[in-house]
């Protein structure tokens, strides 16, 4: 019998707010991942990088101010850096958890480039928040300097960049090979390093951040995964959020989920992209289920005991 293939998209709460918190957070995350692997599942892990890539970009920008002989570091380079250091922390934590259970498991991190359409309309309308939360005054100062900012789901202001849709994961065959060889694979960190193909077929980085849930949905679809698990800060998706008639949702068809989107039930900077990514995966093949839930509820959610499941 074939093993179930599960793509787990980690949210920011699974990574902490800084490097020290991240090392603590990934240890907890690793336990959940190894629990699922012990149930006989092939596991592919993706993760966000919003605070991390913002931290790297800010550090590089400050370096230019202090040392004028340094040049601007492109955002795709910062995404690659974040993939590397988040990936190695996750990889080491998972490997240690395997060893602590006396399991000789293999774990690999793949720095991934994700191709987008250079004519994607997102480049004309930046909407993807990155970096730390800003005060209104800091956001206004950035706007004066030509740096776009927006309010992020009522939590504060953040810098925003273009968020084009992912079209192709360039390292897909490598990922497939490693999964087939029994590796737990960490990849598509932060949605992948955003690239376009030039006239000669070379990959060129672009100033954008790909939504990691969209990239995770594409990855899960192309790997033929059985489950896409999008982890977030709540156990289930809700409608009428924060109101007296708030309602938690356990089971949604694609059609029901689209209706709630039409009603604007989900916040644009928070739950909406997760539900949209879940819909795309559920529609991508027969019997595919997307789950939105908490990290420590992932196994129960896959078993159908909790979380919000979206299916065709």
Tab-separated table of N, CA and C in Angstrom, residues 146-291:
chain	number	residue	atom	x	y	z
A	146	UNK	N	8.798	56.408	-0.942
A	146	UNK	CA	8.437	55.541	-2.052
A	146	UNK	C	8.347	54.072	-1.718
A	147	UNK	N	8.308	53.736	-0.414
A	147	UNK	CA	8.198	52.344	0.019
A	147	UNK	C	6.756	52.065	0.411
A	148	UNK	N	6.097	51.191	-0.317
A	148	UNK	CA	4.683	50.927	-0.081
A	148	UNK	C	4.468	50.205	1.243
A	149	UNK	N	3.453	50.661	2.015
A	149	UNK	CA	3.081	50.016	3.269
A	149	UNK	C	1.563	49.864	3.310
A	150	UNK	N	1.100	48.923	4.122
A	150	UNK	CA	-0.331	48.770	4.306
A	150	UNK	C	-0.598	48.153	5.669
A	151	UNK	N	-1.836	48.325	6.158
A	151	UNK	CA	-2.227	47.714	7.417
A	151	UNK	C	-2.424	46.216	7.191
A	152	UNK	N	-1.946	45.417	8.129
A	152	UNK	CA	-1.983	43.962	7.988
A	152	UNK	C	-2.960	43.365	8.995
A	153	UNK	N	-4.209	43.133	8.546
A	153	UNK	CA	-5.239	42.438	9.329
A	153	UNK	C	-5.416	43.035	10.718
A	154	UNK	N	-5.309	44.351	10.809
A	154	UNK	CA	-5.555	45.025	12.082
A	154	UNK	C	-4.432	44.898	13.100
A	155	UNK	N	-3.287	44.331	12.684
A	155	UNK	CA	-2.196	44.074	13.625
A	155	UNK	C	-1.093	45.123	13.571
A	156	UNK	N	-1.196	46.073	12.668
A	156	UNK	CA	-0.153	47.071	12.490
A	156	UNK	C	0.144	47.242	11.016
A	157	UNK	N	1.162	48.056	10.720
A	157	UNK	CA	1.532	48.331	9.338
A	157	UNK	C	2.803	47.568	8.980
A	158	UNK	N	2.898	47.151	7.699
A	158	UNK	CA	4.091	46.470	7.219
A	158	UNK	C	4.414	46.915	5.796
A	159	UNK	N	5.676	46.789	5.437
A	159	UNK	CA	6.087	47.031	4.060
A	159	UNK	C	5.451	45.961	3.168
A	160	UNK	N	5.034	46.346	1.966
A	160	UNK	CA	4.441	45.381	1.045
A	160	UNK	C	5.201	45.368	-0.282
A	161	UNK	N	5.297	44.175	-0.858
A	161	UNK	CA	5.905	43.997	-2.177
A	161	UNK	C	4.946	43.182	-3.033
A	162	UNK	N	5.287	43.016	-4.295
A	162	UNK	CA	4.439	42.241	-5.207
A	162	UNK	C	4.379	40.779	-4.773
A	163	UNK	N	3.223	40.162	-4.996
A	163	UNK	CA	3.040	38.746	-4.662
A	163	UNK	C	2.431	38.008	-5.858
A	164	UNK	N	3.248	37.731	-6.879
A	164	UNK	CA	2.739	37.035	-8.067
A	164	UNK	C	2.419	35.577	-7.771
A	165	UNK	N	1.568	34.986	-8.599
A	165	UNK	CA	1.212	33.582	-8.436
A	165	UNK	C	2.354	32.680	-8.905
A	166	UNK	N	2.656	31.641	-8.160
A	166	UNK	CA	3.691	30.693	-8.599
A	166	UNK	C	3.213	29.879	-9.793
A	167	UNK	N	4.106	29.651	-10.745
A	167	UNK	CA	3.769	28.898	-11.951
A	167	UNK	C	4.544	27.593	-12.079
A	168	UNK	N	5.767	27.572	-11.577
A	168	UNK	CA	6.605	26.385	-11.764
A	168	UNK	C	7.663	26.304	-10.670
A	169	UNK	N	7.770	25.157	-10.040
A	169	UNK	CA	8.805	24.923	-9.035
A	169	UNK	C	9.986	24.280	-9.738
A	170	UNK	N	11.070	25.007	-9.853
A	170	UNK	CA	12.163	24.566	-10.721
A	170	UNK	C	12.902	23.343	-10.171
A	171	UNK	N	12.864	23.123	-8.875
A	171	UNK	CA	13.542	21.968	-8.272
A	171	UNK	C	12.589	20.807	-8.022
A	172	UNK	N	11.454	20.775	-8.710
A	172	UNK	CA	10.420	19.775	-8.439
A	172	UNK	C	10.943	18.344	-8.575
A	173	UNK	N	11.691	18.053	-9.620
A	173	UNK	CA	12.164	16.683	-9.837
A	173	UNK	C	13.123	16.247	-8.737
A	174	UNK	N	13.938	17.173	-8.254
A	174	UNK	CA	14.840	16.862	-7.138
A	174	UNK	C	14.035	16.531	-5.888
A	175	UNK	N	13.002	17.316	-5.634
A	175	UNK	CA	12.139	17.084	-4.474
A	175	UNK	C	11.481	15.711	-4.584
A	176	UNK	N	10.951	15.386	-5.770
A	176	UNK	CA	10.314	14.083	-5.982
A	176	UNK	C	11.291	12.937	-5.711
A	177	UNK	N	12.518	13.100	-6.191
A	177	UNK	CA	13.525	12.049	-6.008
A	177	UNK	C	13.816	11.811	-4.534
A	178	UNK	N	13.961	12.899	-3.780
A	178	UNK	CA	14.265	12.765	-2.355
A	178	UNK	C	13.091	12.175	-1.578
A	179	UNK	N	11.878	12.618	-1.899
A	179	UNK	CA	10.699	12.046	-1.231
A	179	UNK	C	10.616	10.552	-1.533
A	180	UNK	N	10.862	10.192	-2.792
A	180	UNK	CA	10.825	8.789	-3.181
A	180	UNK	C	11.881	7.949	-2.487
A	181	UNK	N	12.984	8.608	-2.063
A	181	UNK	CA	14.061	7.905	-1.366
A	181	UNK	C	13.850	7.901	0.144
A	182	UNK	N	12.690	8.394	0.590
A	182	UNK	CA	12.361	8.333	2.009
A	182	UNK	C	12.782	9.521	2.841
A	183	UNK	N	13.195	10.603	2.204
A	183	UNK	CA	13.595	11.793	2.947
A	183	UNK	C	12.375	12.601	3.399
A	184	UNK	N	12.463	13.197	4.581
A	184	UNK	CA	11.593	14.318	4.936
A	184	UNK	C	12.236	15.530	4.273
A	185	UNK	N	11.484	16.212	3.421
A	185	UNK	CA	12.052	17.297	2.617
A	185	UNK	C	11.499	18.644	3.070
A	186	UNK	N	12.401	19.583	3.272
A	186	UNK	CA	12.047	20.962	3.597
A	186	UNK	C	12.334	21.791	2.353
A	187	UNK	N	11.320	22.496	1.855
A	187	UNK	CA	11.519	23.221	0.598
A	187	UNK	C	10.482	24.336	0.432
A	188	UNK	N	10.634	25.112	-0.636
A	188	UNK	CA	9.720	26.232	-0.952
A	188	UNK	C	9.573	27.186	0.228
A	189	UNK	N	10.661	27.377	0.989
A	189	UNK	CA	10.618	28.300	2.115
A	189	UNK	C	10.264	29.707	1.676
A	190	UNK	N	9.332	30.319	2.398
A	190	UNK	CA	8.911	31.670	2.055
A	190	UNK	C	8.231	31.768	0.709
A	191	UNK	N	7.732	30.643	0.206
A	191	UNK	CA	7.096	30.634	-1.112
A	191	UNK	C	8.058	30.373	-2.241
A	192	UNK	N	9.349	30.247	-1.917
A	192	UNK	CA	10.358	30.026	-2.947
A	192	UNK	C	11.048	31.317	-3.353
A	193	UNK	N	12.222	31.192	-3.924
A	193	UNK	CA	12.950	32.356	-4.456
A	193	UNK	C	12.268	32.754	-5.762
A	194	UNK	N	11.700	33.966	-5.849
A	194	UNK	CA	10.929	34.326	-7.047
A	194	UNK	C	11.828	34.622	-8.248
A	195	UNK	N	11.577	33.920	-9.355
A	195	UNK	CA	12.382	34.092	-10.557
A	195	UNK	C	11.487	34.130	-11.793
A	196	UNK	N	12.029	34.693	-12.864
A	196	UNK	CA	11.419	34.612	-14.187
A	196	UNK	C	12.476	34.096	-15.151
A	197	UNK	N	12.042	33.560	-16.285
A	197	UNK	CA	12.974	33.095	-17.320
A	197	UNK	C	13.195	34.221	-18.324
A	198	UNK	N	14.478	34.490	-18.654
A	198	UNK	CA	14.741	35.501	-19.674
A	198	UNK	C	14.679	34.861	-21.064
A	199	UNK	N	15.003	35.649	-22.094
A	199	UNK	CA	14.863	35.179	-23.475
A	199	UNK	C	15.752	33.966	-23.773
A	200	UNK	N	16.838	33.815	-23.028
A	200	UNK	CA	17.759	32.708	-23.253
A	200	UNK	C	17.514	31.549	-22.290
A	201	UNK	N	16.427	31.641	-21.503
A	201	UNK	CA	16.091	30.555	-20.600
A	201	UNK	C	16.781	30.604	-19.253
A	202	UNK	N	17.535	31.662	-18.985
A	202	UNK	CA	18.186	31.793	-17.687
A	202	UNK	C	17.184	32.294	-16.649
A	203	UNK	N	17.384	31.880	-15.409
A	203	UNK	CA	16.511	32.317	-14.333
A	203	UNK	C	17.042	33.608	-13.725
A	204	UNK	N	16.149	34.582	-13.592
A	204	UNK	CA	16.511	35.894	-13.067
A	204	UNK	C	15.601	36.216	-11.891
A	205	UNK	N	16.174	36.600	-10.759
A	205	UNK	CA	15.381	36.948	-9.586
A	205	UNK	C	14.578	38.217	-9.800
A	206	UNK	N	13.393	38.289	-9.175
A	206	UNK	CA	12.549	39.477	-9.273
A	206	UNK	C	12.175	39.946	-7.876
A	207	UNK	N	11.896	41.244	-7.756
A	207	UNK	CA	11.594	41.861	-6.470
A	207	UNK	C	10.153	41.536	-6.069
A	208	UNK	N	9.995	40.415	-5.404
A	208	UNK	CA	8.662	39.947	-5.039
A	208	UNK	C	8.791	38.915	-3.928
A	209	UNK	N	7.670	38.603	-3.314
A	209	UNK	CA	7.586	37.503	-2.352
A	209	UNK	C	6.375	36.670	-2.740
A	210	UNK	N	6.576	35.391	-2.950
A	210	UNK	CA	5.478	34.504	-3.322
A	210	UNK	C	4.802	34.006	-2.052
A	211	UNK	N	3.495	34.066	-2.010
A	211	UNK	CA	2.766	33.579	-0.844
A	211	UNK	C	3.080	32.102	-0.629
A	212	UNK	N	3.538	31.750	0.582
A	212	UNK	CA	3.977	30.374	0.818
A	212	UNK	C	2.825	29.382	0.750
A	213	UNK	N	1.594	29.821	1.038
A	213	UNK	CA	0.469	28.897	0.926
A	213	UNK	C	0.150	28.611	-0.539
A	214	UNK	N	0.289	29.616	-1.413
A	214	UNK	CA	0.097	29.375	-2.841
A	214	UNK	C	1.173	28.434	-3.389
A	215	UNK	N	2.421	28.672	-2.976
A	215	UNK	CA	3.497	27.796	-3.427
A	215	UNK	C	3.316	26.380	-2.876
A	216	UNK	N	2.860	26.281	-1.634
A	216	UNK	CA	2.637	24.968	-1.015
A	216	UNK	C	1.523	24.215	-1.731
A	217	UNK	N	0.471	24.947	-2.135
A	217	UNK	CA	-0.633	24.336	-2.863
A	217	UNK	C	-0.159	23.798	-4.205
A	218	UNK	N	0.650	24.596	-4.913
A	218	UNK	CA	1.195	24.156	-6.202
A	218	UNK	C	2.091	22.945	-6.010
A	219	UNK	N	2.962	22.997	-5.007
A	219	UNK	CA	3.861	21.879	-4.730
A	219	UNK	C	3.075	20.609	-4.420
A	220	UNK	N	2.085	20.724	-3.541
A	220	UNK	CA	1.279	19.558	-3.162
A	220	UNK	C	0.569	18.964	-4.377
A	221	UNK	N	0.056	19.836	-5.237
A	221	UNK	CA	-0.640	19.369	-6.442
A	221	UNK	C	0.306	18.607	-7.362
A	222	UNK	N	1.496	19.176	-7.588
A	222	UNK	CA	2.433	18.580	-8.543
A	222	UNK	C	3.131	17.336	-7.988
A	223	UNK	N	3.153	17.209	-6.655
A	223	UNK	CA	3.703	15.991	-6.049
A	223	UNK	C	2.660	14.880	-5.956
A	224	UNK	N	1.396	15.229	-6.238
A	224	UNK	CA	0.330	14.253	-6.089
A	224	UNK	C	0.050	13.925	-4.636
A	225	UNK	N	0.141	14.937	-3.777
A	225	UNK	CA	-0.070	14.725	-2.343
A	225	UNK	C	-1.524	14.381	-2.042
A	226	UNK	N	-1.721	13.647	-0.952
A	226	UNK	CA	-3.072	13.336	-0.485
A	226	UNK	C	-3.637	14.463	0.366
A	227	UNK	N	-2.740	15.115	1.125
A	227	UNK	CA	-3.175	16.167	2.031
A	227	UNK	C	-2.254	17.372	1.918
A	228	UNK	N	-2.853	18.549	1.953
A	228	UNK	CA	-2.132	19.798	2.161
A	228	UNK	C	-2.574	20.311	3.523
A	229	UNK	N	-1.636	20.462	4.449
A	229	UNK	CA	-1.950	20.926	5.793
A	229	UNK	C	-1.383	22.327	5.966
A	230	UNK	N	-2.266	23.317	6.077
A	230	UNK	CA	-1.852	24.703	6.255
A	230	UNK	C	-2.021	25.043	7.734
A	231	UNK	N	-0.899	25.264	8.393
A	231	UNK	CA	-0.927	25.512	9.833
A	231	UNK	C	-1.008	27.008	10.111
A	232	UNK	N	-1.821	27.343	11.089
A	232	UNK	CA	-2.031	28.747	11.423
A	232	UNK	C	-2.246	28.879	12.919
A	233	UNK	N	-2.731	30.031	13.370
A	233	UNK	CA	-2.804	30.321	14.808
A	233	UNK	C	-4.136	29.926	15.437
A	234	UNK	N	-5.042	29.342	14.651
A	234	UNK	CA	-6.343	28.919	15.182
A	234	UNK	C	-6.603	27.471	14.784
A	235	UNK	N	-7.450	26.795	15.576
A	235	UNK	CA	-7.716	25.380	15.324
A	235	UNK	C	-8.598	25.171	14.104
A	236	UNK	N	-9.500	26.127	13.861
A	236	UNK	CA	-10.414	26.020	12.723
A	236	UNK	C	-10.617	27.394	12.088
A	237	UNK	N	-11.105	27.373	10.879
A	237	UNK	CA	-11.525	28.593	10.187
A	237	UNK	C	-12.889	29.004	10.734
A	238	UNK	N	-13.126	30.304	10.797
A	238	UNK	CA	-14.406	30.795	11.304
A	238	UNK	C	-15.017	31.795	10.338
A	239	UNK	N	-16.327	31.904	10.378
A	239	UNK	CA	-17.034	32.997	9.711
A	239	UNK	C	-17.573	33.933	10.786
A	240	UNK	N	-17.877	35.151	10.398
A	240	UNK	CA	-18.317	36.195	11.336
A	240	UNK	C	-17.302	36.365	12.467
A	241	UNK	N	-16.031	36.389	12.093
A	241	UNK	CA	-14.931	36.436	13.047
A	241	UNK	C	-15.062	37.628	14.001
A	242	UNK	N	-14.947	37.325	15.291
A	242	UNK	CA	-14.963	38.364	16.308
A	242	UNK	C	-16.336	38.922	16.637
A	243	UNK	N	-17.376	38.363	16.027
A	243	UNK	CA	-18.740	38.841	16.276
A	243	UNK	C	-19.475	37.864	17.186
A	244	UNK	N	-20.625	38.278	17.671
A	244	UNK	CA	-21.406	37.429	18.569
A	244	UNK	C	-21.838	36.129	17.891
A	245	UNK	N	-22.034	36.195	16.588
A	245	UNK	CA	-22.476	34.999	15.855
A	245	UNK	C	-21.319	34.289	15.149
A	246	UNK	N	-20.094	34.450	15.686
A	246	UNK	CA	-18.945	33.742	15.122
A	246	UNK	C	-19.211	32.242	15.108
A	247	UNK	N	-18.823	31.601	13.988
A	247	UNK	CA	-19.078	30.167	13.831
A	247	UNK	C	-17.830	29.462	13.310
A	248	UNK	N	-17.385	28.419	14.025
A	248	UNK	CA	-16.249	27.628	13.592
A	248	UNK	C	-16.696	26.623	12.538
A	249	UNK	N	-15.861	26.413	11.530
A	249	UNK	CA	-16.195	25.536	10.419
A	249	UNK	C	-15.311	24.296	10.437
A	250	UNK	N	-15.919	23.130	10.305
A	250	UNK	CA	-15.165	21.878	10.326
A	250	UNK	C	-14.989	21.263	8.942
A	251	UNK	N	-16.011	21.367	8.104
A	251	UNK	CA	-16.007	20.697	6.810
A	251	UNK	C	-16.603	21.629	5.770
A	252	UNK	N	-15.827	21.877	4.715
A	252	UNK	CA	-16.287	22.773	3.655
A	252	UNK	C	-16.062	22.147	2.293
A	253	UNK	N	-17.050	22.229	1.443
A	253	UNK	CA	-16.813	21.910	0.044
A	253	UNK	C	-16.177	23.135	-0.610
A	254	UNK	N	-15.590	22.916	-1.770
A	254	UNK	CA	-15.005	24.031	-2.514
A	254	UNK	C	-16.056	25.109	-2.777
A	255	UNK	N	-17.261	24.674	-3.126
A	255	UNK	CA	-18.330	25.627	-3.443
A	255	UNK	C	-18.708	26.454	-2.216
A	256	UNK	N	-18.793	25.815	-1.051
A	256	UNK	CA	-19.113	26.551	0.173
A	256	UNK	C	-18.007	27.551	0.508
A	257	UNK	N	-16.774	27.129	0.366
A	257	UNK	CA	-15.649	28.015	0.665
A	257	UNK	C	-15.656	29.228	-0.266
A	258	UNK	N	-15.948	29.013	-1.538
A	258	UNK	CA	-16.007	30.129	-2.488
A	258	UNK	C	-17.133	31.091	-2.137
A	259	UNK	N	-18.244	30.560	-1.650
A	259	UNK	CA	-19.360	31.418	-1.259
A	259	UNK	C	-18.968	32.306	-0.086
A	260	UNK	N	-18.271	31.751	0.886
A	260	UNK	CA	-17.821	32.553	2.029
A	260	UNK	C	-16.808	33.617	1.595
A	261	UNK	N	-15.981	33.288	0.613
A	261	UNK	CA	-15.046	34.282	0.076
A	261	UNK	C	-15.815	35.424	-0.573
A	262	UNK	N	-16.861	35.075	-1.326
A	262	UNK	CA	-17.696	36.101	-1.972
A	262	UNK	C	-18.353	37.004	-0.936
A	263	UNK	N	-18.627	36.457	0.245
A	263	UNK	CA	-19.207	37.240	1.333
A	263	UNK	C	-18.157	38.032	2.105
A	264	UNK	N	-16.895	37.917	1.699
A	264	UNK	CA	-15.765	38.593	2.355
A	264	UNK	C	-15.653	38.205	3.826
A	265	UNK	N	-15.776	36.901	4.088
A	265	UNK	CA	-15.716	36.398	5.457
A	265	UNK	C	-14.279	36.268	5.978
A	266	UNK	N	-13.297	36.261	5.092
A	266	UNK	CA	-11.926	35.981	5.514
A	266	UNK	C	-11.031	37.195	5.271
A	267	UNK	N	-10.201	37.525	6.259
A	267	UNK	CA	-9.324	38.699	6.179
A	267	UNK	C	-8.283	38.517	5.079
A	268	UNK	N	-8.080	39.572	4.289
A	268	UNK	CA	-7.189	39.487	3.130
A	268	UNK	C	-5.740	39.200	3.525
A	269	UNK	N	-5.285	39.759	4.614
A	269	UNK	CA	-3.890	39.563	5.001
A	269	UNK	C	-3.671	38.389	5.921
A	270	UNK	N	-4.710	37.590	6.140
A	270	UNK	CA	-4.599	36.529	7.135
A	270	UNK	C	-5.172	35.209	6.621
A	271	UNK	N	-6.497	34.998	6.774
A	271	UNK	CA	-7.091	33.704	6.453
A	271	UNK	C	-7.432	33.540	4.971
A	272	UNK	N	-7.717	34.622	4.270
A	272	UNK	CA	-8.141	34.513	2.869
A	272	UNK	C	-7.148	33.756	1.993
A	273	UNK	N	-5.849	34.107	1.996
A	273	UNK	CA	-4.936	33.361	1.119
A	273	UNK	C	-4.822	31.888	1.483
A	274	UNK	N	-5.019	31.549	2.742
A	274	UNK	CA	-4.967	30.142	3.148
A	274	UNK	C	-6.159	29.377	2.566
A	275	UNK	N	-7.339	29.976	2.654
A	275	UNK	CA	-8.537	29.315	2.122
A	275	UNK	C	-8.444	29.202	0.603
A	276	UNK	N	-7.960	30.246	-0.063
A	276	UNK	CA	-7.829	30.198	-1.523
A	276	UNK	C	-6.830	29.122	-1.956
A	277	UNK	N	-5.711	29.021	-1.234
A	277	UNK	CA	-4.720	27.989	-1.556
A	277	UNK	C	-5.293	26.598	-1.321
A	278	UNK	N	-6.072	26.459	-0.247
A	278	UNK	CA	-6.706	25.169	0.053
A	278	UNK	C	-7.679	24.776	-1.048
A	279	UNK	N	-8.427	25.738	-1.551
A	279	UNK	CA	-9.371	25.469	-2.639
A	279	UNK	C	-8.642	24.972	-3.879
A	280	UNK	N	-7.555	25.641	-4.250
A	280	UNK	CA	-6.821	25.243	-5.459
A	280	UNK	C	-6.302	23.811	-5.336
A	281	UNK	N	-5.814	23.454	-4.153
A	281	UNK	CA	-5.326	22.084	-3.994
A	281	UNK	C	-6.482	21.084	-4.060
A	282	UNK	N	-7.583	21.381	-3.370
A	282	UNK	CA	-8.725	20.458	-3.356
A	282	UNK	C	-9.268	20.232	-4.762
A	283	UNK	N	-9.162	21.240	-5.612
A	283	UNK	CA	-9.653	21.134	-6.985
A	283	UNK	C	-8.670	20.445	-7.928
A	284	UNK	N	-7.439	20.226	-7.466
A	284	UNK	CA	-6.383	19.779	-8.376
A	284	UNK	C	-6.401	18.286	-8.684
A	285	UNK	N	-7.172	17.511	-7.936
A	285	UNK	CA	-7.221	16.075	-8.188
A	285	UNK	C	-8.260	15.393	-7.319
A	286	UNK	N	-8.686	14.252	-7.746
A	286	UNK	CA	-9.723	13.528	-7.015
A	286	UNK	C	-9.211	13.057	-5.653
A	287	UNK	N	-10.047	13.225	-4.642
A	287	UNK	CA	-9.730	12.716	-3.310
A	287	UNK	C	-8.730	13.530	-2.527
A	288	UNK	N	-8.418	14.733	-2.991
A	288	UNK	CA	-7.446	15.561	-2.297
A	288	UNK	C	-8.137	16.445	-1.252
A	289	UNK	N	-7.533	16.506	-0.073
A	289	UNK	CA	-8.108	17.272	1.031
A	289	UNK	C	-7.101	18.291	1.546
A	290	UNK	N	-7.576	19.504	1.776
A	290	UNK	CA	-6.760	20.537	2.407
A	290	UNK	C	-7.268	20.755	3.820
A	291	UNK	N	-6.340	20.889	4.749
A	291	UNK	CA	-6.668	21.051	6.163
A	291	UNK	C	-6.045	22.334	6.674
